[in-house]
Amino acid sequence: MIFIKKVQQHLLRAEFMARQKFVRGTLAGRQRLIFLHIPKCAGSSLTSYFRPRLGTAGSGRFKYLFDWRMREDWHDQVAQARQATFVTGHFGADALDEIRKESFSCTFLREPRSRLRSHFKYFSTAEDEAEDHVPTKDYLTFLTSDLPVCLRGADNVIARQLAVAYDIDRAARVPRAAWLDRAQRTLESLDFVGFQESFDADFAALLERLHLRPPPAPPRTNVTEDMRSKAERHELVITQEVLEAEDRCLTLDLELYAFARVRAERP
């Protein structure tokens, strides 16, 4: 089975590279793809499409990068990302600036309340040993908790990531008052910004920008069927108190998302 999987990955990569046609003056010299993955914004689906076509971690062509797992070897992690053909992970604008040379950079966004609720439903039903496991089944407790794992998933995640970092401690080094402006500038600098709500159309548009033929059906990868059924059974009770708590968590995200939507409608 391992041999068959490797053969399949090789064939996918050969097919992908055969279709690749980087346009001189547009994508010439930027034959690397960097996807800034904001949690619960359809990033797993996009990663599942590009990863087998661009190479495995063992080949050095693929790199997961997570700025909240910053270790003593962070500089080595960054060096590997600079050499990889495809880089993705939960990292922020600071890490992006370190690795984006000669790359096509992109991200996908999601309506902030929808993203926040999805994050809670997924990680509160995840296995206890999962790194982002939320240790409460109560949504309001999650929203108001000062536990790092809760803050990481609830506190203006979209704006924080696009401004500085996914890691809350690293992001705190930049004054919160500067996050929105920094995040807007990051969005303006990306080569492509898609939306989870229109994933099929936006994924096709991304492939068109990359001069690649879309697959017969867009990729659909998120959670296992068991996890999805658990999340769907975990219905949230949305009270006025919960809405107000969401507002406090999403002050910057809501404004940034509105900015991104207006920007996307520009000719």
mmCIF file of C-alpha atoms in Angstrom:
data_model
loop_
_atom_site.group_PDB
_atom_site.id
_atom_site.type_symbol
_atom_site.label_atom_id
_atom_site.label_comp_id
_atom_site.label_asym_id
_atom_site.label_seq_id
_atom_site.Cartn_x
_atom_site.Cartn_y
_atom_site.Cartn_z
ATOM 1 C CA MET A 1 0.000 0.000 0.000
ATOM 2 C CA ILE A 2 2.850 2.390 0.811
ATOM 3 C CA PHE A 3 4.452 1.672 -2.569
ATOM 4 C CA ILE A 4 1.147 2.277 -4.377
ATOM 5 C CA LYS A 5 0.640 5.549 -2.501
ATOM 6 C CA LYS A 6 4.125 6.729 -3.469
ATOM 7 C CA VAL A 7 3.470 5.843 -7.115
ATOM 8 C CA GLN A 8 0.179 7.739 -7.008
ATOM 9 C CA GLN A 9 1.894 10.785 -5.518
ATOM 10 C CA HIS A 10 4.582 10.612 -8.196
ATOM 11 C CA LEU A 11 1.960 10.445 -10.958
ATOM 12 C CA LEU A 12 -0.006 13.338 -9.449
ATOM 13 C CA ARG A 13 3.131 15.450 -9.241
ATOM 14 C CA ALA A 14 4.135 14.600 -12.817
ATOM 15 C CA GLU A 15 0.638 15.511 -14.017
ATOM 16 C CA PHE A 16 0.686 18.739 -12.029
ATOM 17 C CA MET A 17 4.090 19.865 -13.283
ATOM 18 C CA ALA A 18 3.148 18.988 -16.856
ATOM 19 C CA ARG A 19 0.181 21.350 -16.606
ATOM 20 C CA GLN A 20 2.128 24.149 -14.943
ATOM 21 C CA LYS A 21 2.589 27.164 -17.207
ATOM 22 C CA PHE A 22 3.945 30.106 -15.249
ATOM 23 C CA VAL A 23 3.487 33.242 -17.344
ATOM 24 C CA ARG A 24 6.563 35.369 -17.974
ATOM 25 C CA GLY A 25 6.234 38.669 -16.141
ATOM 26 C CA THR A 26 3.335 37.454 -13.996
ATOM 27 C CA LEU A 27 4.420 34.320 -12.139
ATOM 28 C CA ALA A 28 7.877 33.917 -13.675
ATOM 29 C CA GLY A 29 10.455 33.247 -11.009
ATOM 30 C CA ARG A 30 7.754 32.593 -8.397
ATOM 31 C CA GLN A 31 7.383 28.877 -8.815
ATOM 32 C CA ARG A 32 6.523 28.381 -5.143
ATOM 33 C CA LEU A 33 3.100 28.381 -3.542
ATOM 34 C CA ILE A 34 2.546 29.665 0.002
ATOM 35 C CA PHE A 35 -0.865 29.170 1.588
ATOM 36 C CA LEU A 36 -1.483 30.994 4.869
ATOM 37 C CA HIS A 37 -3.980 28.631 6.482
ATOM 38 C CA ILE A 38 -6.427 30.297 8.860
ATOM 39 C CA PRO A 39 -8.122 27.535 10.900
ATOM 40 C CA LYS A 40 -11.590 26.446 9.723
ATOM 41 C CA CYS A 41 -11.407 28.373 6.445
ATOM 42 C CA ALA A 42 -11.333 25.402 4.017
ATOM 43 C CA GLY A 43 -7.559 25.188 4.206
ATOM 44 C CA SER A 44 -7.445 21.419 4.626
ATOM 45 C CA SER A 45 -9.306 21.011 1.337
ATOM 46 C CA LEU A 46 -6.818 23.196 -0.509
ATOM 47 C CA THR A 47 -3.835 21.504 1.131
ATOM 48 C CA SER A 48 -5.187 18.059 0.227
ATOM 49 C CA TYR A 49 -5.182 19.071 -3.431
ATOM 50 C CA PHE A 50 -1.717 20.644 -3.677
ATOM 51 C CA ARG A 51 0.297 18.509 -1.274
ATOM 52 C CA PRO A 52 0.409 15.231 -3.261
ATOM 53 C CA ARG A 53 1.018 17.173 -6.471
ATOM 54 C CA LEU A 54 3.930 19.230 -5.180
ATOM 55 C CA GLY A 55 5.843 16.684 -3.164
ATOM 56 C CA THR A 56 6.175 15.207 0.301
ATOM 57 C CA ALA A 57 7.896 16.617 3.359
ATOM 58 C CA GLY A 58 10.610 13.999 2.895
ATOM 59 C CA SER A 59 11.398 15.402 -0.538
ATOM 60 C CA GLY A 60 11.820 18.907 0.849
ATOM 61 C CA ARG A 61 9.234 20.235 -1.596
ATOM 62 C CA PHE A 62 6.454 20.426 1.021
ATOM 63 C CA LYS A 63 6.591 22.166 4.397
ATOM 64 C CA TYR A 64 4.107 22.595 7.236
ATOM 65 C CA LEU A 65 4.959 25.716 9.235
ATOM 66 C CA PHE A 66 3.353 26.603 12.587
ATOM 67 C CA ASP A 67 4.467 29.763 14.370
ATOM 68 C CA TRP A 68 2.822 28.707 17.651
ATOM 69 C CA ARG A 69 5.172 25.735 17.797
ATOM 70 C CA MET A 70 8.223 27.969 17.709
ATOM 71 C CA ARG A 71 11.158 25.962 18.993
ATOM 72 C CA GLU A 72 14.876 26.470 19.152
ATOM 73 C CA ASP A 73 15.060 25.270 15.547
ATOM 74 C CA TRP A 74 12.688 27.983 14.226
ATOM 75 C CA HIS A 75 15.391 29.364 11.940
ATOM 76 C CA ASP A 76 15.856 25.874 10.489
ATOM 77 C CA GLN A 77 12.091 25.605 9.985
ATOM 78 C CA VAL A 78 12.092 28.918 8.130
ATOM 79 C CA ALA A 79 15.070 27.859 6.008
ATOM 80 C CA GLN A 80 13.239 24.680 4.992
ATOM 81 C CA ALA A 81 10.124 26.690 4.151
ATOM 82 C CA ARG A 82 12.142 29.032 1.946
ATOM 83 C CA GLN A 83 13.273 26.057 -0.131
ATOM 84 C CA ALA A 84 9.922 24.236 -0.321
ATOM 85 C CA THR A 85 7.683 24.345 -3.389
ATOM 86 C CA PHE A 86 4.526 24.360 -1.273
ATOM 87 C CA VAL A 87 4.284 25.818 2.242
ATOM 88 C CA THR A 88 1.168 25.847 4.402
ATOM 89 C CA GLY A 89 0.255 25.932 8.070
ATOM 90 C CA HIS A 90 -1.058 28.122 10.866
ATOM 91 C CA PHE A 91 1.472 30.933 10.725
ATOM 92 C CA GLY A 92 1.085 34.678 10.447
ATOM 93 C CA ALA A 93 2.276 37.708 8.557
ATOM 94 C CA ASP A 94 5.659 37.864 10.284
ATOM 95 C CA ALA A 95 6.526 34.311 9.229
ATOM 96 C CA LEU A 96 5.122 34.967 5.762
ATOM 97 C CA ASP A 97 7.499 37.896 5.350
ATOM 98 C CA GLU A 98 10.380 35.600 6.254
ATOM 99 C CA ILE A 99 9.580 32.967 3.602
ATOM 100 C CA ARG A 100 7.604 34.579 0.787
ATOM 101 C CA LYS A 101 10.474 35.458 -1.571
ATOM 102 C CA GLU A 102 9.654 34.482 -5.175
ATOM 103 C CA SER A 103 6.354 32.883 -4.260
ATOM 104 C CA PHE A 104 2.670 33.055 -5.093
ATOM 105 C CA SER A 105 0.974 33.677 -1.741
ATOM 106 C CA CYS A 106 -2.694 33.179 -0.934
ATOM 107 C CA THR A 107 -5.251 32.581 1.802
ATOM 108 C CA PHE A 108 -8.946 31.819 2.299
ATOM 109 C CA LEU A 109 -11.223 33.686 4.714
ATOM 110 C CA ARG A 110 -14.534 32.842 6.359
ATOM 111 C CA GLU A 111 -17.308 34.873 7.962
ATOM 112 C CA PRO A 112 -15.917 35.350 11.497
ATOM 113 C CA ARG A 113 -18.889 34.080 13.527
ATOM 114 C CA SER A 114 -19.147 31.003 11.334
ATOM 115 C CA ARG A 115 -15.398 30.384 11.627
ATOM 116 C CA LEU A 116 -15.437 30.819 15.402
ATOM 117 C CA ARG A 117 -18.375 28.466 15.934
ATOM 118 C CA SER A 118 -16.863 25.873 13.613
ATOM 119 C CA HIS A 119 -13.547 26.081 15.467
ATOM 120 C CA PHE A 120 -15.248 25.434 18.795
ATOM 121 C CA LYS A 121 -17.421 22.589 17.496
ATOM 122 C CA TYR A 122 -14.423 20.878 15.914
ATOM 123 C CA PHE A 123 -11.873 21.261 18.698
ATOM 124 C CA SER A 124 -14.279 20.684 21.581
ATOM 125 C CA THR A 125 -15.079 17.285 20.051
ATOM 126 C CA ALA A 126 -11.467 16.467 19.134
ATOM 127 C CA GLU A 127 -9.490 13.851 21.001
ATOM 128 C CA ASP A 128 -8.100 15.041 24.322
ATOM 129 C CA GLU A 129 -4.533 14.703 23.071
ATOM 130 C CA ALA A 130 -5.143 16.936 20.032
ATOM 131 C CA GLU A 131 -2.926 20.016 20.306
ATOM 132 C CA ASP A 132 -5.792 22.514 20.002
ATOM 133 C CA HIS A 133 -8.298 20.451 21.978
ATOM 134 C CA VAL A 134 -10.738 22.786 23.752
ATOM 135 C CA PRO A 135 -11.217 21.493 27.318
ATOM 136 C CA THR A 136 -14.856 22.554 27.624
ATOM 137 C CA LYS A 137 -18.116 21.651 25.932
ATOM 138 C CA ASP A 138 -19.671 24.987 26.894
ATOM 139 C CA TYR A 139 -19.390 27.600 24.144
ATOM 140 C CA LEU A 140 -19.704 30.622 26.452
ATOM 141 C CA THR A 141 -16.940 29.263 28.681
ATOM 142 C CA PHE A 142 -14.732 28.900 25.602
ATOM 143 C CA LEU A 143 -15.446 32.483 24.524
ATOM 144 C CA THR A 144 -14.656 33.979 27.915
ATOM 145 C CA SER A 145 -11.757 31.739 28.944
ATOM 146 C CA ASP A 146 -8.225 33.075 29.337
ATOM 147 C CA LEU A 147 -6.682 29.657 28.669
ATOM 148 C CA PRO A 148 -4.088 29.938 25.858
ATOM 149 C CA VAL A 149 -5.747 27.167 23.832
ATOM 150 C CA CYS A 150 -9.064 29.047 23.941
ATOM 151 C CA LEU A 151 -7.556 32.454 23.219
ATOM 152 C CA ARG A 152 -5.624 30.990 20.290
ATOM 153 C CA GLY A 153 -8.869 29.851 18.674
ATOM 154 C CA ALA A 154 -11.180 32.700 19.687
ATOM 155 C CA ASP A 155 -9.314 35.998 19.927
ATOM 156 C CA ASN A 156 -9.577 37.762 16.532
ATOM 157 C CA VAL A 157 -7.849 34.860 14.812
ATOM 158 C CA ILE A 158 -8.145 36.192 11.261
ATOM 159 C CA ALA A 159 -6.872 39.684 12.071
ATOM 160 C CA ARG A 160 -4.216 38.371 14.460
ATOM 161 C CA GLN A 161 -2.810 35.932 11.924
ATOM 162 C CA LEU A 162 -2.807 38.389 9.044
ATOM 163 C CA ALA A 163 -1.313 41.097 11.254
ATOM 164 C CA VAL A 164 1.384 39.230 13.154
ATOM 165 C CA ALA A 165 1.104 35.560 14.081
ATOM 166 C CA TYR A 166 -1.223 32.716 14.990
ATOM 167 C CA ASP A 167 0.734 32.413 18.218
ATOM 168 C CA ILE A 168 -0.932 34.641 20.813
ATOM 169 C CA ASP A 169 2.270 35.460 22.712
ATOM 170 C CA ARG A 170 4.109 36.477 19.573
ATOM 171 C CA ALA A 171 1.142 38.534 18.383
ATOM 172 C CA ALA A 172 1.006 40.322 21.739
ATOM 173 C CA ARG A 173 4.383 41.876 21.018
ATOM 174 C CA VAL A 174 2.625 44.139 18.515
ATOM 175 C CA PRO A 175 0.107 46.628 19.956
ATOM 176 C CA ARG A 176 -3.436 45.429 19.288
ATOM 177 C CA ALA A 177 -4.296 48.886 17.941
ATOM 178 C CA ALA A 178 -1.970 48.167 15.007
ATOM 179 C CA TRP A 179 -3.410 44.751 14.096
ATOM 180 C CA LEU A 180 -6.174 45.872 11.770
ATOM 181 C CA ASP A 181 -3.987 48.132 9.645
ATOM 182 C CA ARG A 182 -1.264 45.499 9.455
ATOM 183 C CA ALA A 183 -3.791 42.802 8.518
ATOM 184 C CA GLN A 184 -5.304 44.949 5.787
ATOM 185 C CA ARG A 185 -1.863 45.573 4.329
ATOM 186 C CA THR A 186 -1.129 41.838 4.366
ATOM 187 C CA LEU A 187 -4.373 41.128 2.493
ATOM 188 C CA GLU A 188 -3.460 43.763 -0.081
ATOM 189 C CA SER A 189 -0.055 42.133 -0.560
ATOM 190 C CA LEU A 190 -1.342 38.603 -1.226
ATOM 191 C CA ASP A 191 -1.641 37.324 -4.773
ATOM 192 C CA PHE A 192 -5.030 35.718 -4.106
ATOM 193 C CA VAL A 193 -7.696 35.835 -1.388
ATOM 194 C CA GLY A 194 -10.616 33.390 -1.515
ATOM 195 C CA PHE A 195 -13.636 32.782 0.695
ATOM 196 C CA GLN A 196 -14.841 29.592 2.326
ATOM 197 C CA GLU A 197 -18.445 30.503 1.514
ATOM 198 C CA SER A 198 -17.693 30.397 -2.223
ATOM 199 C CA PHE A 199 -14.960 27.772 -2.067
ATOM 200 C CA ASP A 200 -15.779 25.928 -5.311
ATOM 201 C CA ALA A 201 -15.737 29.073 -7.446
ATOM 202 C CA ASP A 202 -12.782 30.628 -5.655
ATOM 203 C CA PHE A 203 -10.720 27.430 -5.776
ATOM 204 C CA ALA A 204 -11.331 27.287 -9.544
ATOM 205 C CA ALA A 205 -10.306 30.946 -9.786
ATOM 206 C CA LEU A 206 -7.103 30.212 -7.853
ATOM 207 C CA LEU A 207 -6.192 27.385 -10.217
ATOM 208 C CA GLU A 208 -6.890 29.698 -13.148
ATOM 209 C CA ARG A 209 -4.509 32.273 -11.678
ATOM 210 C CA LEU A 210 -1.919 29.509 -11.398
ATOM 211 C CA HIS A 211 -2.697 28.398 -14.971
ATOM 212 C CA LEU A 212 -3.795 24.954 -13.849
ATOM 213 C CA ARG A 213 -6.752 22.888 -15.011
ATOM 214 C CA PRO A 214 -9.336 22.359 -12.245
ATOM 215 C CA PRO A 215 -10.134 18.799 -11.101
ATOM 216 C CA PRO A 216 -13.490 17.183 -12.032
ATOM 217 C CA ALA A 217 -14.734 17.987 -8.514
ATOM 218 C CA PRO A 218 -13.271 20.423 -5.953
ATOM 219 C CA PRO A 219 -11.465 18.758 -3.041
ATOM 220 C CA ARG A 220 -13.464 18.247 0.134
ATOM 221 C CA THR A 221 -11.271 17.573 3.139
ATOM 222 C CA ASN A 222 -11.972 18.777 6.626
ATOM 223 C CA VAL A 223 -12.822 16.294 9.372
ATOM 224 C CA THR A 224 -13.472 12.594 9.411
ATOM 225 C CA GLU A 225 -17.065 11.498 9.079
ATOM 226 C CA ASP A 226 -17.026 10.575 12.751
ATOM 227 C CA MET A 227 -15.767 14.018 13.747
ATOM 228 C CA ARG A 228 -18.287 15.722 11.463
ATOM 229 C CA SER A 229 -21.167 13.777 12.982
ATOM 230 C CA LYS A 230 -19.973 14.723 16.474
ATOM 231 C CA ALA A 231 -19.709 18.378 15.521
ATOM 232 C CA GLU A 232 -23.130 18.399 13.895
ATOM 233 C CA ARG A 233 -24.658 16.838 17.001
ATOM 234 C CA HIS A 234 -23.012 19.507 19.125
ATOM 235 C CA GLU A 235 -25.618 22.219 18.585
ATOM 236 C CA LEU A 236 -24.720 25.584 20.056
ATOM 237 C CA VAL A 237 -27.144 27.577 22.168
ATOM 238 C CA ILE A 238 -26.810 31.155 20.952
ATOM 239 C CA THR A 239 -28.090 33.539 23.609
ATOM 240 C CA GLN A 240 -27.689 37.318 23.790
ATOM 241 C CA GLU A 241 -24.851 36.759 26.252
ATOM 242 C CA VAL A 242 -23.122 34.478 23.754
ATOM 243 C CA LEU A 243 -23.567 37.012 20.926
ATOM 244 C CA GLU A 244 -22.024 39.733 23.062
ATOM 245 C CA ALA A 245 -19.115 37.457 23.963
ATOM 246 C CA GLU A 246 -18.601 36.684 20.278
ATOM 247 C CA ASP A 247 -18.568 40.398 19.522
ATOM 248 C CA ARG A 248 -15.782 40.926 22.041
ATOM 249 C CA CYS A 249 -13.763 38.100 20.449
ATOM 250 C CA LEU A 250 -14.371 39.281 16.888
ATOM 251 C CA THR A 251 -14.116 43.076 16.982
ATOM 252 C CA LEU A 252 -11.196 43.189 14.560
ATOM 253 C CA ASP A 253 -12.143 40.076 12.574
ATOM 254 C CA LEU A 254 -15.568 41.440 11.645
ATOM 255 C CA GLU A 255 -14.090 44.711 10.420
ATOM 256 C CA LEU A 256 -11.322 42.958 8.510
ATOM 257 C CA TYR A 257 -13.752 40.535 6.870
ATOM 258 C CA ALA A 258 -15.957 43.452 5.740
ATOM 259 C CA PHE A 259 -12.832 45.118 4.295
ATOM 260 C CA ALA A 260 -11.913 41.918 2.436
ATOM 261 C CA ARG A 261 -15.421 41.575 0.991
ATOM 262 C CA VAL A 262 -15.399 45.148 -0.311
ATOM 263 C CA ARG A 263 -11.921 44.613 -1.736
ATOM 264 C CA ALA A 264 -13.059 41.420 -3.499
ATOM 265 C CA GLU A 265 -15.865 43.308 -5.246
ATOM 266 C CA ARG A 266 -13.500 45.814 -6.815
ATOM 267 C CA PRO A 267 -13.144 45.455 -10.598
#
